[in-house]
Amino acid sequence: MPDMAHVGSGKVRELYALDDERLLLVATDRISTFDVVLPTEIPDKGRVLTGLSAFWFTRTRGLCPNHLLAVRPDGRSTECRRLQMLPIECVVRGYLSGSAWKDYRATREICGHRLPEGLRESERLPEPIFTPATKATSGHDENITRAQAGALVGAARLAEVERLALALYRFAASYALVRGIIVADTKFEFGLDGDGRLVLADEALTPDSSRFWPADAYTPGGPQPSFDKQFVRDFCEQTSWNKTYPGPELSPTVVAGTRARYVEAFERLTGIAFEAYLADPRVVVA
Ligand code: Q0N
């Protein structure tokens, strides 16, 4: 992308300006684990995530407008509406995992939600909860209270993103569960269009922005295997890697197994053959 203005980069994605109104969002094949980007890529991972995200954008258009304009023929880049992004991460959790489990164990509370006593790690919550976080420029995102989130975006705007995020999560979690995948939690990002309307942006409901668990292995009371990254995690745990940069090279077996899991998640959720997506990415937005 030599002569295009680079406007942002994440660990595994890049953002370029197409013009004043449009951005190009590119999903690479990079993979991160334990917060470190590994030196080995997973072929087609970016295409799987781009296709899944576009699939969800198309199916949730009735719940909330989104930034997707077009999926490019390469299957890994999308043209998006340029928005004024809100400075919060809109996290929804249906299960008790990650930082929510940590916070629960310490205080029985998470972002101001008082939870019942006696919940186990990975247990399904009585109701999905909205747990906003700040976009930490360095290091990890930090959970914030409703009051802190309100101070950042305004109380009315916060109420609106909470309602939308919960509706999106409920739709996707029930859709995925029927297809054998638990969406334990997920992170949305919203922006405002030129008319001040809320628009869903970034990637949505992918394995990179969510915790996907295989439903058939679900056993609350401890951590759950990751649908997509478990081979990578197991491999990394078997090495002497101390989980700081740089990470280890992955073996061809781990790469192939991990690629297969991403493709399986795509096919289970979309009901579309990944080969068909590669042949014409527009199949996910039809
Ligand atoms: C934007 N980020 C988050 C992608 C994610 N539609 C948009 N309009 C304006 N800004 C953004 C979007 C979107 N999506 C989102 N940063 C800017 C972080 N990025 C990092 C790079 O990859």
Tab-separated table of C-alpha atoms and ligand atoms in Angstrom:
chain	number	residue	atom	x	y	z
A	1	MET	CA	0.000	0.000	0.000
A	2	PRO	CA	2.838	2.366	-0.933
A	3	ASP	CA	1.082	5.662	-1.756
A	4	MET	CA	-1.890	5.415	0.559
A	5	ALA	CA	-2.030	7.334	3.830
A	6	HIS	CA	-1.617	4.951	6.723
A	7	VAL	CA	-3.995	6.180	9.431
A	8	GLY	CA	-3.664	3.506	12.071
A	9	SER	CA	-2.487	0.068	12.942
A	10	GLY	CA	-3.435	-2.590	15.413
A	11	LYS	CA	-1.505	-5.722	16.298
A	12	VAL	CA	-2.834	-7.576	13.261
A	13	ARG	CA	-4.739	-5.009	11.154
A	14	GLU	CA	-3.912	-1.866	9.230
A	15	LEU	CA	-6.036	1.125	8.322
A	16	TYR	CA	-5.499	3.396	5.286
A	17	ALA	CA	-7.309	6.494	4.048
A	18	LEU	CA	-9.001	6.061	0.656
A	19	ASP	CA	-10.385	9.625	0.658
A	20	ASP	CA	-11.986	12.022	3.180
A	21	GLU	CA	-14.975	9.757	3.677
A	22	ARG	CA	-13.623	6.244	3.281
A	23	LEU	CA	-11.021	3.995	4.901
A	24	LEU	CA	-9.475	0.704	3.825
A	25	LEU	CA	-9.298	-1.825	6.665
A	26	VAL	CA	-6.823	-4.630	5.981
A	27	ALA	CA	-6.706	-7.820	8.054
A	28	THR	CA	-3.279	-9.458	7.901
A	29	ASP	CA	-2.482	-13.126	8.618
A	30	ARG	CA	-0.597	-12.201	11.771
A	31	ILE	CA	-1.630	-13.927	14.991
A	32	SER	CA	-1.068	-12.846	18.568
A	33	THR	CA	-1.138	-14.928	21.702
A	34	PHE	CA	-0.501	-13.897	25.295
A	35	ASP	CA	-0.552	-10.350	23.824
A	36	VAL	CA	2.490	-10.936	21.602
A	37	VAL	CA	2.375	-11.044	17.783
A	38	LEU	CA	4.143	-14.235	16.695
A	39	PRO	CA	6.744	-14.368	13.889
A	40	THR	CA	4.745	-17.034	12.002
A	41	GLU	CA	1.586	-16.159	10.037
A	42	ILE	CA	-1.574	-18.275	9.673
A	43	PRO	CA	-2.442	-18.393	5.947
A	44	ASP	CA	-5.906	-16.913	5.219
A	45	LYS	CA	-6.540	-15.862	8.835
A	46	GLY	CA	-7.126	-12.272	7.680
A	47	ARG	CA	-9.579	-13.463	5.033
A	48	VAL	CA	-11.486	-15.584	7.544
A	49	LEU	CA	-11.831	-12.631	9.922
A	50	THR	CA	-12.773	-10.180	7.184
A	51	GLY	CA	-15.385	-12.577	5.801
A	52	LEU	CA	-16.872	-13.299	9.218
A	53	SER	CA	-17.047	-9.648	10.125
A	54	ALA	CA	-18.746	-8.779	6.822
A	55	PHE	CA	-21.162	-11.685	7.349
A	56	TRP	CA	-22.195	-10.330	10.771
A	57	PHE	CA	-22.430	-6.739	9.505
A	58	THR	CA	-24.841	-7.917	6.827
A	59	ARG	CA	-26.962	-9.948	9.242
A	60	THR	CA	-27.134	-7.270	11.948
A	61	ARG	CA	-27.950	-4.305	9.706
A	62	GLY	CA	-31.474	-4.325	11.102
A	63	LEU	CA	-30.179	-3.951	14.659
A	64	CYS	CA	-27.600	-1.257	13.976
A	65	PRO	CA	-26.071	0.521	10.961
A	66	ASN	CA	-22.396	-0.323	10.337
A	67	HIS	CA	-19.365	1.110	8.544
A	68	LEU	CA	-19.010	-1.586	5.874
A	69	LEU	CA	-19.182	-0.302	2.292
A	70	ALA	CA	-17.589	-3.151	0.321
A	71	VAL	CA	-15.411	-6.242	0.629
A	72	ARG	CA	-12.526	-6.133	-1.848
A	73	PRO	CA	-11.884	-9.100	-4.197
A	74	ASP	CA	-8.774	-10.058	-2.144
A	75	GLY	CA	-11.156	-11.069	0.688
A	76	ARG	CA	-8.963	-9.455	3.352
A	77	SER	CA	-9.675	-5.761	2.924
A	78	THR	CA	-12.871	-3.806	3.297
A	79	GLU	CA	-13.850	-0.273	2.381
A	80	CYS	CA	-15.467	1.451	5.331
A	81	ARG	CA	-17.176	4.728	6.142
A	82	ARG	CA	-14.888	7.087	7.996
A	83	LEU	CA	-16.396	7.891	11.408
A	84	GLN	CA	-15.710	9.851	14.544
A	85	MET	CA	-14.844	6.965	16.850
A	86	LEU	CA	-16.095	6.863	20.440
A	87	PRO	CA	-13.208	6.613	22.948
A	88	ILE	CA	-14.514	3.436	24.630
A	89	GLU	CA	-14.469	-0.282	23.919
A	90	CYS	CA	-17.977	-1.711	24.197
A	91	VAL	CA	-17.487	-5.142	25.735
A	92	VAL	CA	-20.372	-7.538	26.325
A	93	ARG	CA	-19.913	-10.671	28.402
A	94	GLY	CA	-22.221	-13.649	28.600
A	95	TYR	CA	-19.740	-15.831	30.515
A	96	LEU	CA	-17.326	-15.213	33.371
A	97	SER	CA	-13.812	-15.188	31.887
A	98	GLY	CA	-10.633	-13.143	31.580
A	99	SER	CA	-10.561	-9.835	33.452
A	100	ALA	CA	-14.207	-10.284	34.495
A	101	TRP	CA	-13.325	-13.495	36.341
A	102	LYS	CA	-10.385	-11.684	37.999
A	103	ASP	CA	-12.578	-8.749	39.055
A	104	TYR	CA	-15.363	-11.059	40.218
A	105	ARG	CA	-12.998	-13.038	42.423
A	106	ALA	CA	-11.607	-9.845	43.948
A	107	THR	CA	-14.846	-7.896	44.490
A	108	ARG	CA	-17.789	-9.945	43.148
A	109	GLU	CA	-18.339	-6.921	40.928
A	110	ILE	CA	-17.458	-6.016	37.348
A	111	CYS	CA	-17.862	-2.480	35.949
A	112	GLY	CA	-20.521	-1.775	38.568
A	113	HIS	CA	-22.496	-5.000	37.942
A	114	ARG	CA	-23.005	-6.824	41.250
A	115	LEU	CA	-23.012	-10.553	40.452
A	116	PRO	CA	-24.442	-13.465	42.453
A	117	GLU	CA	-22.190	-15.356	44.845
A	118	GLY	CA	-20.691	-18.739	43.997
A	119	LEU	CA	-20.137	-18.364	40.245
A	120	ARG	CA	-17.341	-20.479	38.783
A	121	GLU	CA	-14.761	-19.515	36.159
A	122	SER	CA	-16.303	-19.582	32.636
A	123	GLU	CA	-19.835	-19.913	34.029
A	124	ARG	CA	-22.678	-18.443	32.019
A	125	LEU	CA	-23.935	-15.209	33.585
A	126	PRO	CA	-27.608	-14.853	34.561
A	127	GLU	CA	-27.817	-12.139	31.861
A	128	PRO	CA	-25.201	-10.733	29.463
A	129	ILE	CA	-23.564	-7.619	30.895
A	130	PHE	CA	-22.080	-4.513	29.273
A	131	THR	CA	-18.567	-3.874	30.636
A	132	PRO	CA	-17.004	-0.862	28.888
A	133	ALA	CA	-13.238	-0.419	28.787
A	134	THR	CA	-10.869	2.360	27.828
A	135	LYS	CA	-8.722	2.104	24.734
A	136	ALA	CA	-5.346	1.974	26.431
A	137	THR	CA	-2.772	3.384	23.978
A	138	SER	CA	-0.104	1.245	25.616
A	139	GLY	CA	-0.665	-2.103	27.221
A	140	HIS	CA	-4.003	-3.591	28.151
A	141	ASP	CA	-7.532	-2.180	27.927
A	142	GLU	CA	-8.861	-1.252	31.329
A	143	ASN	CA	-12.363	-1.924	32.598
A	144	ILE	CA	-14.159	1.267	33.615
A	145	THR	CA	-17.321	2.024	35.541
A	146	ARG	CA	-20.522	3.238	33.935
A	147	ALA	CA	-19.798	6.676	35.444
A	148	GLN	CA	-16.343	6.806	33.829
A	149	ALA	CA	-17.762	5.682	30.485
A	150	GLY	CA	-20.524	8.289	30.797
A	151	ALA	CA	-17.933	10.990	31.384
A	152	LEU	CA	-16.186	9.939	28.138
A	153	VAL	CA	-19.180	9.744	25.761
A	154	GLY	CA	-22.151	11.275	27.603
A	155	ALA	CA	-24.856	9.441	29.549
A	156	ALA	CA	-27.408	9.331	26.718
A	157	ARG	CA	-24.846	8.061	24.197
A	158	LEU	CA	-23.668	5.448	26.688
A	159	ALA	CA	-27.200	4.164	27.210
A	160	GLU	CA	-27.608	3.880	23.444
A	161	VAL	CA	-24.351	1.946	22.863
A	162	GLU	CA	-25.149	-0.346	25.790
A	163	ARG	CA	-28.538	-1.215	24.315
A	164	LEU	CA	-27.057	-1.803	20.847
A	165	ALA	CA	-24.074	-3.816	22.098
A	166	LEU	CA	-26.319	-6.085	24.176
A	167	ALA	CA	-28.709	-6.592	21.260
A	168	LEU	CA	-25.831	-7.430	18.891
A	169	TYR	CA	-24.301	-9.855	21.387
A	170	ARG	CA	-27.584	-11.631	22.105
A	171	PHE	CA	-28.271	-12.068	18.407
A	172	ALA	CA	-24.790	-13.400	17.598
A	173	ALA	CA	-24.437	-15.586	20.700
A	174	SER	CA	-27.691	-17.411	20.055
A	175	TYR	CA	-26.911	-17.703	16.319
A	176	ALA	CA	-23.475	-19.172	17.099
A	177	LEU	CA	-24.604	-21.507	19.887
A	178	VAL	CA	-26.906	-23.394	17.517
A	179	ARG	CA	-23.811	-23.909	15.339
A	180	GLY	CA	-21.710	-25.270	18.196
A	181	ILE	CA	-19.804	-22.127	19.165
A	182	ILE	CA	-20.106	-20.240	22.441
A	183	VAL	CA	-19.393	-16.517	22.114
A	184	ALA	CA	-18.253	-16.004	25.695
A	185	ASP	CA	-17.671	-12.278	25.262
A	186	THR	CA	-17.046	-9.742	22.536
A	187	LYS	CA	-15.821	-6.218	21.960
A	188	PHE	CA	-17.539	-3.671	19.728
A	189	GLU	CA	-16.386	-0.252	18.616
A	190	PHE	CA	-18.825	2.428	17.569
A	191	GLY	CA	-18.426	5.729	15.770
A	192	LEU	CA	-20.609	8.639	14.779
A	193	ASP	CA	-21.440	9.498	11.176
A	194	GLY	CA	-21.778	13.030	9.794
A	195	ASP	CA	-25.354	13.217	11.099
A	196	GLY	CA	-24.350	12.180	14.638
A	197	ARG	CA	-25.813	8.709	14.281
A	198	LEU	CA	-24.188	5.703	15.957
A	199	VAL	CA	-22.541	3.273	13.560
A	200	LEU	CA	-20.920	-0.076	14.362
A	201	ALA	CA	-17.279	-0.032	13.166
A	202	ASP	CA	-14.023	-1.997	13.287
A	203	GLU	CA	-14.300	-5.779	13.037
A	204	ALA	CA	-17.254	-7.433	14.712
A	205	LEU	CA	-17.850	-10.848	16.258
A	206	THR	CA	-14.616	-12.392	15.021
A	207	PRO	CA	-12.402	-14.726	17.045
A	208	ASP	CA	-9.910	-11.836	17.469
A	209	SER	CA	-12.517	-9.518	18.996
A	210	SER	CA	-14.320	-12.247	20.956
A	211	ARG	CA	-13.756	-15.417	22.944
A	212	PHE	CA	-15.076	-18.348	20.914
A	213	TRP	CA	-15.355	-21.659	22.767
A	214	PRO	CA	-16.326	-25.063	21.311
A	215	ALA	CA	-19.772	-25.712	22.833
A	216	ASP	CA	-19.306	-29.488	22.956
A	217	ALA	CA	-16.313	-29.140	25.317
A	218	TYR	CA	-17.922	-26.540	27.594
A	219	THR	CA	-17.182	-27.357	31.266
A	220	PRO	CA	-17.469	-24.432	33.671
A	221	GLY	CA	-15.164	-24.448	36.696
A	222	GLY	CA	-11.942	-23.551	34.885
A	223	PRO	CA	-10.602	-21.934	31.719
A	224	GLN	CA	-12.082	-23.165	28.423
A	225	PRO	CA	-10.170	-24.138	25.283
A	226	SER	CA	-10.138	-21.440	22.628
A	227	PHE	CA	-11.952	-22.461	19.443
A	228	ASP	CA	-9.257	-20.900	17.258
A	229	LYS	CA	-6.009	-20.437	19.202
A	230	GLN	CA	-5.792	-23.496	21.439
A	231	PHE	CA	-3.158	-25.298	19.318
A	232	VAL	CA	-1.038	-22.139	19.395
A	233	ARG	CA	-1.413	-21.744	23.151
A	234	ASP	CA	-0.630	-25.413	23.844
A	235	PHE	CA	2.409	-25.228	21.563
A	236	CYS	CA	3.657	-22.058	23.270
A	237	GLU	CA	3.139	-23.572	26.730
A	238	GLN	CA	5.312	-26.540	25.734
A	239	THR	CA	8.244	-24.280	24.848
A	240	SER	CA	10.311	-22.326	27.358
A	241	TRP	CA	8.919	-19.012	26.026
A	242	ASN	CA	8.386	-16.438	28.808
A	243	LYS	CA	5.480	-14.713	26.967
A	244	THR	CA	7.369	-11.527	26.181
A	245	TYR	CA	8.522	-10.317	22.751
A	246	PRO	CA	9.684	-12.051	20.607
A	247	GLY	CA	7.424	-15.089	20.490
A	248	PRO	CA	8.378	-18.517	19.109
A	249	GLU	CA	8.045	-19.660	15.482
A	250	LEU	CA	5.105	-22.060	15.091
A	251	SER	CA	5.581	-25.545	13.627
A	252	PRO	CA	3.926	-26.414	10.273
A	253	THR	CA	1.559	-28.772	12.123
A	254	VAL	CA	0.407	-26.010	14.483
A	255	VAL	CA	-0.015	-23.595	11.544
A	256	ALA	CA	-2.101	-26.105	9.558
A	257	GLY	CA	-4.236	-27.069	12.564
A	258	THR	CA	-4.853	-23.441	13.480
A	259	ARG	CA	-5.753	-22.456	9.912
A	260	ALA	CA	-8.228	-25.351	9.864
A	261	ARG	CA	-9.870	-24.102	13.078
A	262	TYR	CA	-10.323	-20.576	11.672
A	263	VAL	CA	-11.812	-22.000	8.492
A	264	GLU	CA	-14.072	-24.262	10.566
A	265	ALA	CA	-15.334	-21.299	12.598
A	266	PHE	CA	-16.065	-19.431	9.348
A	267	GLU	CA	-17.928	-22.351	7.783
A	268	ARG	CA	-19.900	-23.285	10.908
A	269	LEU	CA	-21.031	-19.717	11.516
A	270	THR	CA	-21.706	-18.599	7.958
A	271	GLY	CA	-22.846	-21.923	6.492
A	272	ILE	CA	-20.718	-20.929	3.462
A	273	ALA	CA	-17.785	-22.979	2.124
A	274	PHE	CA	-14.565	-21.011	2.658
A	275	GLU	CA	-13.537	-21.943	-0.914
A	276	ALA	CA	-16.654	-20.128	-2.138
A	277	TYR	CA	-15.620	-17.048	-0.157
A	278	LEU	CA	-12.131	-17.144	-1.706
A	279	ALA	CA	-13.656	-17.446	-5.189
A	280	ASP	CA	-15.942	-14.455	-4.594
A	281	PRO	CA	-15.933	-12.684	-1.204
A	282	ARG	CA	-19.297	-11.076	-1.987
A	283	VAL	CA	-20.980	-14.345	-0.937
A	284	VAL	CA	-20.930	-13.173	2.697
A	285	VAL	CA	-22.762	-9.916	2.040
A	286	ALA	CA	-25.421	-11.432	-0.235
B	1	Q0N	C1	-10.823	3.562	13.481
B	1	Q0N	N1	-9.829	2.267	14.962
B	1	Q0N	C2	-9.587	1.204	15.921
B	1	Q0N	C3	-8.245	-1.350	12.593
B	1	Q0N	C4	-8.698	-0.927	13.978
B	1	Q0N	N2	-14.693	3.472	10.356
B	1	Q0N	C5	-13.706	4.109	11.052
B	1	Q0N	N3	-13.597	5.440	10.947
B	1	Q0N	C6	-12.643	6.116	11.617
B	1	Q0N	N4	-11.772	5.495	12.399
B	1	Q0N	C7	-11.798	4.168	12.563
B	1	Q0N	C8	-12.781	3.397	11.869
B	1	Q0N	C9	-12.858	1.988	11.978
B	1	Q0N	N5	-12.899	0.866	12.066
B	1	Q0N	C10	-10.933	2.443	14.245
B	1	Q0N	N6	-8.993	3.257	14.710
B	1	Q0N	C11	-9.583	4.083	13.797
B	1	Q0N	C12	-8.252	0.559	15.840
B	1	Q0N	N7	-7.882	0.134	14.500
B	1	Q0N	C13	-6.482	-0.176	14.427
B	1	Q0N	C14	-6.075	-0.572	13.020
B	1	Q0N	O1	-6.871	-1.571	12.500
